[in-house]
mmCIF file of C-alpha atoms and ligand atoms in Angstrom:
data_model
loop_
_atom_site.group_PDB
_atom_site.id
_atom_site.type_symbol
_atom_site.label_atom_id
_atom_site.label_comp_id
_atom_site.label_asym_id
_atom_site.label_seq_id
_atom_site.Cartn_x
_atom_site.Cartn_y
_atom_site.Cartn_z
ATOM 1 C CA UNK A 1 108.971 77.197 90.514
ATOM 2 C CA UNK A 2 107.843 80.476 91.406
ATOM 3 C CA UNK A 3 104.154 80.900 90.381
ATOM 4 C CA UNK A 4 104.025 84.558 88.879
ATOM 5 C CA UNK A 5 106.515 85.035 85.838
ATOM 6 C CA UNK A 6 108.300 88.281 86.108
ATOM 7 C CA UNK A 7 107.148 91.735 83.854
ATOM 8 C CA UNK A 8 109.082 94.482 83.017
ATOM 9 C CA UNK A 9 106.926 97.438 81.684
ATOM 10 C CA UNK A 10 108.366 100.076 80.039
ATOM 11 C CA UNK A 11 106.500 103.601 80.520
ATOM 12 C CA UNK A 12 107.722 105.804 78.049
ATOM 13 C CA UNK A 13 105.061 108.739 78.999
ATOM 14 C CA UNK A 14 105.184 111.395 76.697
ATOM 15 C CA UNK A 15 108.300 110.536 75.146
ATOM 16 C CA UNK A 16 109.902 109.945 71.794
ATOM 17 C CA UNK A 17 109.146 110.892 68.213
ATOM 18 C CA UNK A 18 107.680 107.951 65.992
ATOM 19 C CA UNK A 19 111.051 107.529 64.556
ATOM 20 C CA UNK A 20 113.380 106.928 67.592
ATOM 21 C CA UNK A 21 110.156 105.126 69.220
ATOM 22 C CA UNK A 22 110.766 102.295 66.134
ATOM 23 C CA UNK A 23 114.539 102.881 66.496
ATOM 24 C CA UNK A 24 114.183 101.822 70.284
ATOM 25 C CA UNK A 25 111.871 98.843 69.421
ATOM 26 C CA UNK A 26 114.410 97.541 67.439
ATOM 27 C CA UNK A 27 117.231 97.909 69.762
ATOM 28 C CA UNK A 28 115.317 96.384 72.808
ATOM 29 C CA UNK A 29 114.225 93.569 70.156
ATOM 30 C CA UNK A 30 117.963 93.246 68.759
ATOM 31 C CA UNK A 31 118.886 92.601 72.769
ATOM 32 C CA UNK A 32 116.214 91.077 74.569
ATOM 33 C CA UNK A 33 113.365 89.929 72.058
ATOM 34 C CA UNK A 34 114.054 86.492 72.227
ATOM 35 C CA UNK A 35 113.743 85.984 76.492
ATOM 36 C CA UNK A 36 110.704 83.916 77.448
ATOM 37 C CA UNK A 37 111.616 83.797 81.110
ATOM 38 C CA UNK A 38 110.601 87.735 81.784
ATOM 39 C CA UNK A 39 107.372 89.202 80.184
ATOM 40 C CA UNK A 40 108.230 92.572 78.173
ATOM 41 C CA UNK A 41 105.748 94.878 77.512
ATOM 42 C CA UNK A 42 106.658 98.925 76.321
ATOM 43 C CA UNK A 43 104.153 101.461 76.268
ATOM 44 C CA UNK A 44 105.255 104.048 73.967
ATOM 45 C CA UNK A 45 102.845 106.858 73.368
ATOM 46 C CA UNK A 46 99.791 106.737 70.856
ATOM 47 C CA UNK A 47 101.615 108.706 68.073
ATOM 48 C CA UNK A 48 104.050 105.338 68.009
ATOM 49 C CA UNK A 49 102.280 102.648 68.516
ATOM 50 C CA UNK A 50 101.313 101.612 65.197
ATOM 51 C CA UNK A 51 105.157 101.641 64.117
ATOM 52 C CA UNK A 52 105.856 100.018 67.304
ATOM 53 C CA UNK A 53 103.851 97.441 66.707
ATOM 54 C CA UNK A 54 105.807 96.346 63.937
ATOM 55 C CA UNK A 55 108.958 96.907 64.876
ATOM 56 C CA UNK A 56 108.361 94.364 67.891
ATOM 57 C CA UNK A 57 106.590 91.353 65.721
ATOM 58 C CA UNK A 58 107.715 88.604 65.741
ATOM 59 C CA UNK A 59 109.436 89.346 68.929
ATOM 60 C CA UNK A 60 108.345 88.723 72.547
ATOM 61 C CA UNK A 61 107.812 92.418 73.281
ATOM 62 C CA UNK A 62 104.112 93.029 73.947
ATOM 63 C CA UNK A 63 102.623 96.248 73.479
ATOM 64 C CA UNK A 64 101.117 98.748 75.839
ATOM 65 C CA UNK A 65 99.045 102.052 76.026
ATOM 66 C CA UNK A 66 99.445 104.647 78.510
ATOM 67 C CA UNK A 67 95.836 105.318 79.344
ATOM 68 C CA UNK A 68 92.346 104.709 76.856
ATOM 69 C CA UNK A 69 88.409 106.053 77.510
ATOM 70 C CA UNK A 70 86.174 103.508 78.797
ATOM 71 C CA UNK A 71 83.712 104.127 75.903
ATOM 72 C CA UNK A 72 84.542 102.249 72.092
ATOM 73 C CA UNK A 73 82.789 104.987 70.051
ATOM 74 C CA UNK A 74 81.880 108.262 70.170
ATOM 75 C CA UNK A 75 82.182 112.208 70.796
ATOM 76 C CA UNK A 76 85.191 112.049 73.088
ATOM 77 C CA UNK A 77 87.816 114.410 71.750
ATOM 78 C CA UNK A 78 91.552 113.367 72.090
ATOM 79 C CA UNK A 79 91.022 109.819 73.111
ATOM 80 C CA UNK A 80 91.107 106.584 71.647
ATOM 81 C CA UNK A 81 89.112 103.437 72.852
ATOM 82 C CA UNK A 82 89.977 99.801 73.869
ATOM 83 C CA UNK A 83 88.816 98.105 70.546
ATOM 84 C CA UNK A 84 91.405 100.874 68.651
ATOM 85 C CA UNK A 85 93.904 99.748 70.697
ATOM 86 C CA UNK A 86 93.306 95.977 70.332
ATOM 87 C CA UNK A 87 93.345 96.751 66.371
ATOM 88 C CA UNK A 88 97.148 97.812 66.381
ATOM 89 C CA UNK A 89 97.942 94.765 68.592
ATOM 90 C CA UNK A 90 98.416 96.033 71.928
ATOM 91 C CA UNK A 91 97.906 93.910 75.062
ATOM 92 C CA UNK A 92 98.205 95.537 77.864
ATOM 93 C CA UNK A 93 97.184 99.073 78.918
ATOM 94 C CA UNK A 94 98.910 101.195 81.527
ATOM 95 C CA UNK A 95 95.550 102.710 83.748
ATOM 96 C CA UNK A 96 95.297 105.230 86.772
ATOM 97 C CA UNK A 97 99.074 106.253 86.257
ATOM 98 C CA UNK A 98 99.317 109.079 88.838
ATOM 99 C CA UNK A 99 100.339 111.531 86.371
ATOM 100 C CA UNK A 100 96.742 110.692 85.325
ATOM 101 C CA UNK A 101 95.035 110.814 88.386
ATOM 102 C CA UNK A 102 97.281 114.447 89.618
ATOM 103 C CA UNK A 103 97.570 116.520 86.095
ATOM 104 C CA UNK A 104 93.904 114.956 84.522
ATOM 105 C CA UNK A 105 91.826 114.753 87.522
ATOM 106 C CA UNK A 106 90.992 111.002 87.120
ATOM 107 C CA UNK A 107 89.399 109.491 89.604
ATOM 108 C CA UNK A 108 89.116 105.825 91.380
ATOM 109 C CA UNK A 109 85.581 106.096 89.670
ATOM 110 C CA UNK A 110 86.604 106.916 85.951
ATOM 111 C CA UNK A 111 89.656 104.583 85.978
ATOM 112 C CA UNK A 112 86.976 101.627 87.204
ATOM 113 C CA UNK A 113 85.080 102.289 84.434
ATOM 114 C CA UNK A 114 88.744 102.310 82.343
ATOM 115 C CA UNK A 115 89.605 98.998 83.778
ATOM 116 C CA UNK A 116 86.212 97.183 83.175
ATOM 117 C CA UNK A 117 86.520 98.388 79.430
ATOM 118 C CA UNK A 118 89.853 96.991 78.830
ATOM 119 C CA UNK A 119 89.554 93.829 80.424
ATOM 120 C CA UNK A 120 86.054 93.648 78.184
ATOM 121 C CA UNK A 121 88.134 94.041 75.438
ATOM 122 C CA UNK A 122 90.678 91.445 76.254
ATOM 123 C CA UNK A 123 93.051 94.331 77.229
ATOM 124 C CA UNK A 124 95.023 93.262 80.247
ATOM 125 C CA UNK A 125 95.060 96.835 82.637
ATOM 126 C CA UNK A 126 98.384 97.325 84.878
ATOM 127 C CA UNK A 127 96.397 99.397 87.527
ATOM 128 C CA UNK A 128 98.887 101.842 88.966
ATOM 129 C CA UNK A 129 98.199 102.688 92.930
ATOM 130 C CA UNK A 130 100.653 104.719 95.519
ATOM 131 C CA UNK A 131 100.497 107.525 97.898
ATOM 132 C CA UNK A 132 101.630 110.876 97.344
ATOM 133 C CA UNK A 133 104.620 112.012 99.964
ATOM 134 C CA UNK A 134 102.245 113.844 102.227
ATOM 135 C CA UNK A 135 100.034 110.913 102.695
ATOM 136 C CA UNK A 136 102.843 108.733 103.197
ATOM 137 C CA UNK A 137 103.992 111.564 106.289
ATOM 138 C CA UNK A 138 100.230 111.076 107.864
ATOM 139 C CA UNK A 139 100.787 107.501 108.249
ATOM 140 C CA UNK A 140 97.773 106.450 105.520
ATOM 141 C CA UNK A 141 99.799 104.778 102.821
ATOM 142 C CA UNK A 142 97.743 101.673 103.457
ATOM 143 C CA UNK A 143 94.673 103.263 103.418
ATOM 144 C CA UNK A 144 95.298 104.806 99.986
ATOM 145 C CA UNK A 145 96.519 102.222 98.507
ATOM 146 C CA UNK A 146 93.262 100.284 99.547
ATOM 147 C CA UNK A 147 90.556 102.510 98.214
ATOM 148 C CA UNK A 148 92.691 103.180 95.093
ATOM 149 C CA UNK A 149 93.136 98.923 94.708
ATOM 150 C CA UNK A 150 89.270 98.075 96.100
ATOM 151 C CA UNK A 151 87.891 100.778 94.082
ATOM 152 C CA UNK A 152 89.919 100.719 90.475
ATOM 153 C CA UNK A 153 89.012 96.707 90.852
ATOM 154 C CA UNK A 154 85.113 96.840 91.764
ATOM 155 C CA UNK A 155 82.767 94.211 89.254
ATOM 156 C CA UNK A 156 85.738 92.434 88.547
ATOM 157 C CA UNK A 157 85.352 88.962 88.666
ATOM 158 C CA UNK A 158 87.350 85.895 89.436
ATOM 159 C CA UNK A 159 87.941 85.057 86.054
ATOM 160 C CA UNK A 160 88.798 88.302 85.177
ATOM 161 C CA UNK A 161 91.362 88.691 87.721
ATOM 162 C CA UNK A 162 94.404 87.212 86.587
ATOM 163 C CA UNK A 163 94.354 89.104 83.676
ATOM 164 C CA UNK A 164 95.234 92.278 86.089
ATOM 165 C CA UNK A 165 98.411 93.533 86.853
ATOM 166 C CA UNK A 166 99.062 96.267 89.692
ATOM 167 C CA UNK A 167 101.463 98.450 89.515
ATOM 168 C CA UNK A 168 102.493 99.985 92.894
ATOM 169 C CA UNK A 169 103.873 103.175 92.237
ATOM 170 C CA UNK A 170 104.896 105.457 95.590
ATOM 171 C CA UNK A 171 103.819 109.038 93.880
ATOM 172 C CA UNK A 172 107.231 110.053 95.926
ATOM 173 C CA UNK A 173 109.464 108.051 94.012
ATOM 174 C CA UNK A 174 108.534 108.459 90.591
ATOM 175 C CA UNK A 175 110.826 110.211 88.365
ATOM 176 C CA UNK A 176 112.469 111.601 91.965
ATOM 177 C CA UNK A 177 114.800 109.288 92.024
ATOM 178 C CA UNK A 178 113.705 108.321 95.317
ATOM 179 C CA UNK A 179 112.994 104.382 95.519
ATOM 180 C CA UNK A 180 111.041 102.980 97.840
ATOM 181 C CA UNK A 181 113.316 101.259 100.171
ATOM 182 C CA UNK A 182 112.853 96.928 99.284
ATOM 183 C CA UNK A 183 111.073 96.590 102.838
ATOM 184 C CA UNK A 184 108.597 99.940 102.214
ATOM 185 C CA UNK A 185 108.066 98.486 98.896
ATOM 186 C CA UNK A 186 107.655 94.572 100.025
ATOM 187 C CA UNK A 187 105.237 95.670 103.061
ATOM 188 C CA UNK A 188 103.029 97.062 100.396
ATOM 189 C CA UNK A 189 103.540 94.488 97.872
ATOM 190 C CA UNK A 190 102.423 92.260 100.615
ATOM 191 C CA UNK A 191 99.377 94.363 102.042
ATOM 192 C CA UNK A 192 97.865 94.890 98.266
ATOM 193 C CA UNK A 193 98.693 90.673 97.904
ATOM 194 C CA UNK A 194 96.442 90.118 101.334
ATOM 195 C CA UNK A 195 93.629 92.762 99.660
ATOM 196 C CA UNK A 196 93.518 90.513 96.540
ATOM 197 C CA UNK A 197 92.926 87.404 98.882
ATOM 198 C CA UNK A 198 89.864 89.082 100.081
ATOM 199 C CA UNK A 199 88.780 89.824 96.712
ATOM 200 C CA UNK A 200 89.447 87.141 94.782
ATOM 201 C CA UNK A 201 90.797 84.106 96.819
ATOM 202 C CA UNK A 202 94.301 82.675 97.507
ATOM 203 C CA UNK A 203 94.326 80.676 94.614
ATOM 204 C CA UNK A 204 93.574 84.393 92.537
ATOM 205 C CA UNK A 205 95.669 86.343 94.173
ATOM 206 C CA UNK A 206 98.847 84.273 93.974
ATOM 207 C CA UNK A 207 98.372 84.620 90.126
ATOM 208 C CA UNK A 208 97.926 88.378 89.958
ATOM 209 C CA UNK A 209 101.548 90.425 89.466
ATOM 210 C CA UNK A 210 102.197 93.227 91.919
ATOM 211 C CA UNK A 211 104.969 95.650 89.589
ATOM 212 C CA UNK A 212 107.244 98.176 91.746
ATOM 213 C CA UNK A 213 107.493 101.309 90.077
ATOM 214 C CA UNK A 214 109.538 104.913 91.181
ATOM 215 C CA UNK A 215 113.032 105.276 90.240
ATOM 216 C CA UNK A 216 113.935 101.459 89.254
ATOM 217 C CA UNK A 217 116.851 101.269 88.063
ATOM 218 C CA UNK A 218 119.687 98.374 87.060
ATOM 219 C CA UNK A 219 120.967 99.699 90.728
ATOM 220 C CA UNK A 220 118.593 98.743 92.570
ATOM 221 C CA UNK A 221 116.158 96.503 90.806
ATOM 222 C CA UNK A 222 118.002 92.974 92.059
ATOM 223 C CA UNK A 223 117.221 93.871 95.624
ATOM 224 C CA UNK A 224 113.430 95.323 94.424
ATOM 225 C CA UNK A 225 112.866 91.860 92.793
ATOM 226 C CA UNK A 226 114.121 89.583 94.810
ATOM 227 C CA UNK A 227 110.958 90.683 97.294
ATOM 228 C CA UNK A 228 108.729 87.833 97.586
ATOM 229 C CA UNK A 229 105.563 90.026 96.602
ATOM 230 C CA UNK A 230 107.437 92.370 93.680
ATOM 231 C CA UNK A 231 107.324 90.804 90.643
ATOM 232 C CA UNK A 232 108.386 92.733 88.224
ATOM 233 C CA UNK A 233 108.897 96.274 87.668
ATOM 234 C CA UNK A 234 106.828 99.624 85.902
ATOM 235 C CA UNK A 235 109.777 101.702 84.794
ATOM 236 C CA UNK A 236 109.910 105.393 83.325
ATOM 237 C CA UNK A 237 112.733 106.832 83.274
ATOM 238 C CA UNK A 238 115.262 103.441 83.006
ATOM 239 C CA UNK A 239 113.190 102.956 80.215
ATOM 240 C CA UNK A 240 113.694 105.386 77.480
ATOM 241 C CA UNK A 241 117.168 103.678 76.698
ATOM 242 C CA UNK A 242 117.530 99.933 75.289
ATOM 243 C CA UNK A 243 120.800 99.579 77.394
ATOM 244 C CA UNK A 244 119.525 100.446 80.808
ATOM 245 C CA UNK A 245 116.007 98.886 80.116
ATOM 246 C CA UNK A 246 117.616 95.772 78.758
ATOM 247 C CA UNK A 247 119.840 95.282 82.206
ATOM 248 C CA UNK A 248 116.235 95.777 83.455
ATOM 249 C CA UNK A 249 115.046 92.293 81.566
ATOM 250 C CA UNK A 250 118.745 90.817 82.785
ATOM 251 C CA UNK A 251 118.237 91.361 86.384
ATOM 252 C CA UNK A 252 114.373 90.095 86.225
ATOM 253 C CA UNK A 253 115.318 86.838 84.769
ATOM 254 C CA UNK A 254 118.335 86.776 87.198
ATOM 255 C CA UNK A 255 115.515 87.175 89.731
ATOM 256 C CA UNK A 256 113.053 84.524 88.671
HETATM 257 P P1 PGA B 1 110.250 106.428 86.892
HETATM 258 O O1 PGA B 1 108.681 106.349 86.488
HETATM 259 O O2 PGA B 1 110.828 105.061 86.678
HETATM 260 O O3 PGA B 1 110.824 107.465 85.958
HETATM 261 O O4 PGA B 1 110.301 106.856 88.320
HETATM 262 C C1 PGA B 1 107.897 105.239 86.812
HETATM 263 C C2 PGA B 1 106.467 105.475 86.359
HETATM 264 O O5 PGA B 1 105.973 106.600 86.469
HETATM 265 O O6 PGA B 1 105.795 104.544 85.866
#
């Protein structure tokens, strides 16, 4: 059996009302609550995840945020903390989306700090890394990928580590619909899996999921996830509807 069970994350980003948010839930719950083979985890925004939370129990949806401060308490205007989060039952929280990192400034720095909160907090982070077009043109994908991975995972420790999913996330292919073609992705896949070894050990590192994400669709995903290294997927855009996100679930347990 393969060691790493598959996840498909939904990233809704800054979409959906609190009303069709719950009316999604339910039709991705109606469809595909009851799979055990594929983890499902949607990260609606914060407006919805209360509602959300309901909407999925019972189910085996899991909940995500899109991004939380490092700090529980305090004079931080417009955000919300890991212990909030863990009180409306969410699991997992998206961190260092590059959204985040181009239109908020964040850096490898603050999202550390981000990462060491949530897993604190029994928050599992899905660490999004990827290089921006130009970088990809200069030939230092690798290299960004690194300092983004080595530096978003510095003072964790071994225990800590499975807990972490990465999401690689070509800045180039999100919302473009330009995907990553499966041996781009898989070379990366790979590269971050080798970084991990140094980090954390083979034994680590084989536990840890690596998530494509940039334009996944029901299309292409089969090939995506069929990679030895991909296991699973972060999806946007395929995600806002139940039917395409569902097919999403589908071709992950096809995959497994
Ligand atoms: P996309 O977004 O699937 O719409 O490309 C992926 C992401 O940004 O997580």
């Amino acid at each position: 059996m393969h060691p790493r069970k598959k996840l498909i994350a939904g990233n809704w980003k800054m979409n959906k009302t609190n009303g069709d948010a719950v009316a999604l839930v339910k039709d991705i719950v109606t469809e595909a609550g009851k799979v055990t083979e594929v983890e499902i985890v949607i990260a609606p925004p914060f407006t919805a995840l209360e509602s959300a939370a309901k909407a999925l129990e019972g189910s085996n949806v899991k909940l995500a945020a899109q991004n939380m401060h490092h700090e529980a308490s305090g004079a931080f205007t417009g955000e919300v903390s890991a212990p909030m989060l863990r009180a409306l039952f969410a699991t997992h929280v998206i961190l260092g989306h590059s959204e985040r990192r181009t239109y908020f400034q964040e850096s490898d720095a603050f999202i550390n700090q981000k990462v060491l909160a949530a897993l604190k907090n029994q928050l599992k982070p899905i660490l999004c890394v990827g290089e921006t077009l130009a970088e990809r043109e200069a030939g230092s994908t690798l290299k960004v990928v690194q300092t983004q991975l080595e530096a978003g995972l510095e003072g964790v420790s071994k225990e800590q580590a499975p807990s972490v999913v990465v999401a690689y996330e070509p800045v180039w292919a999100i919302g473009t619909g330009k995907v990553a073609t499966t041996d781009q992705a898989q070379e990366v896949h790979a590269f971050i899996r080798g970084l991990l070894v140094k980090l954390f050990g083979e034994a680590i590192a084989q536990k840890v999921r690596i998530l494509y994400g940039g334009s996944m669709k029901p299309a292409n995903a089969p090939e995506l996830l069929a990679q030895k290294d991909i296991d699973g997927g972060l999806i946007g855009g395929a995600s806002l509807e139940a039917r395409s996100f569902v097919e999403l679930i589908k071709a992950a347990e096809a995959a497994k």
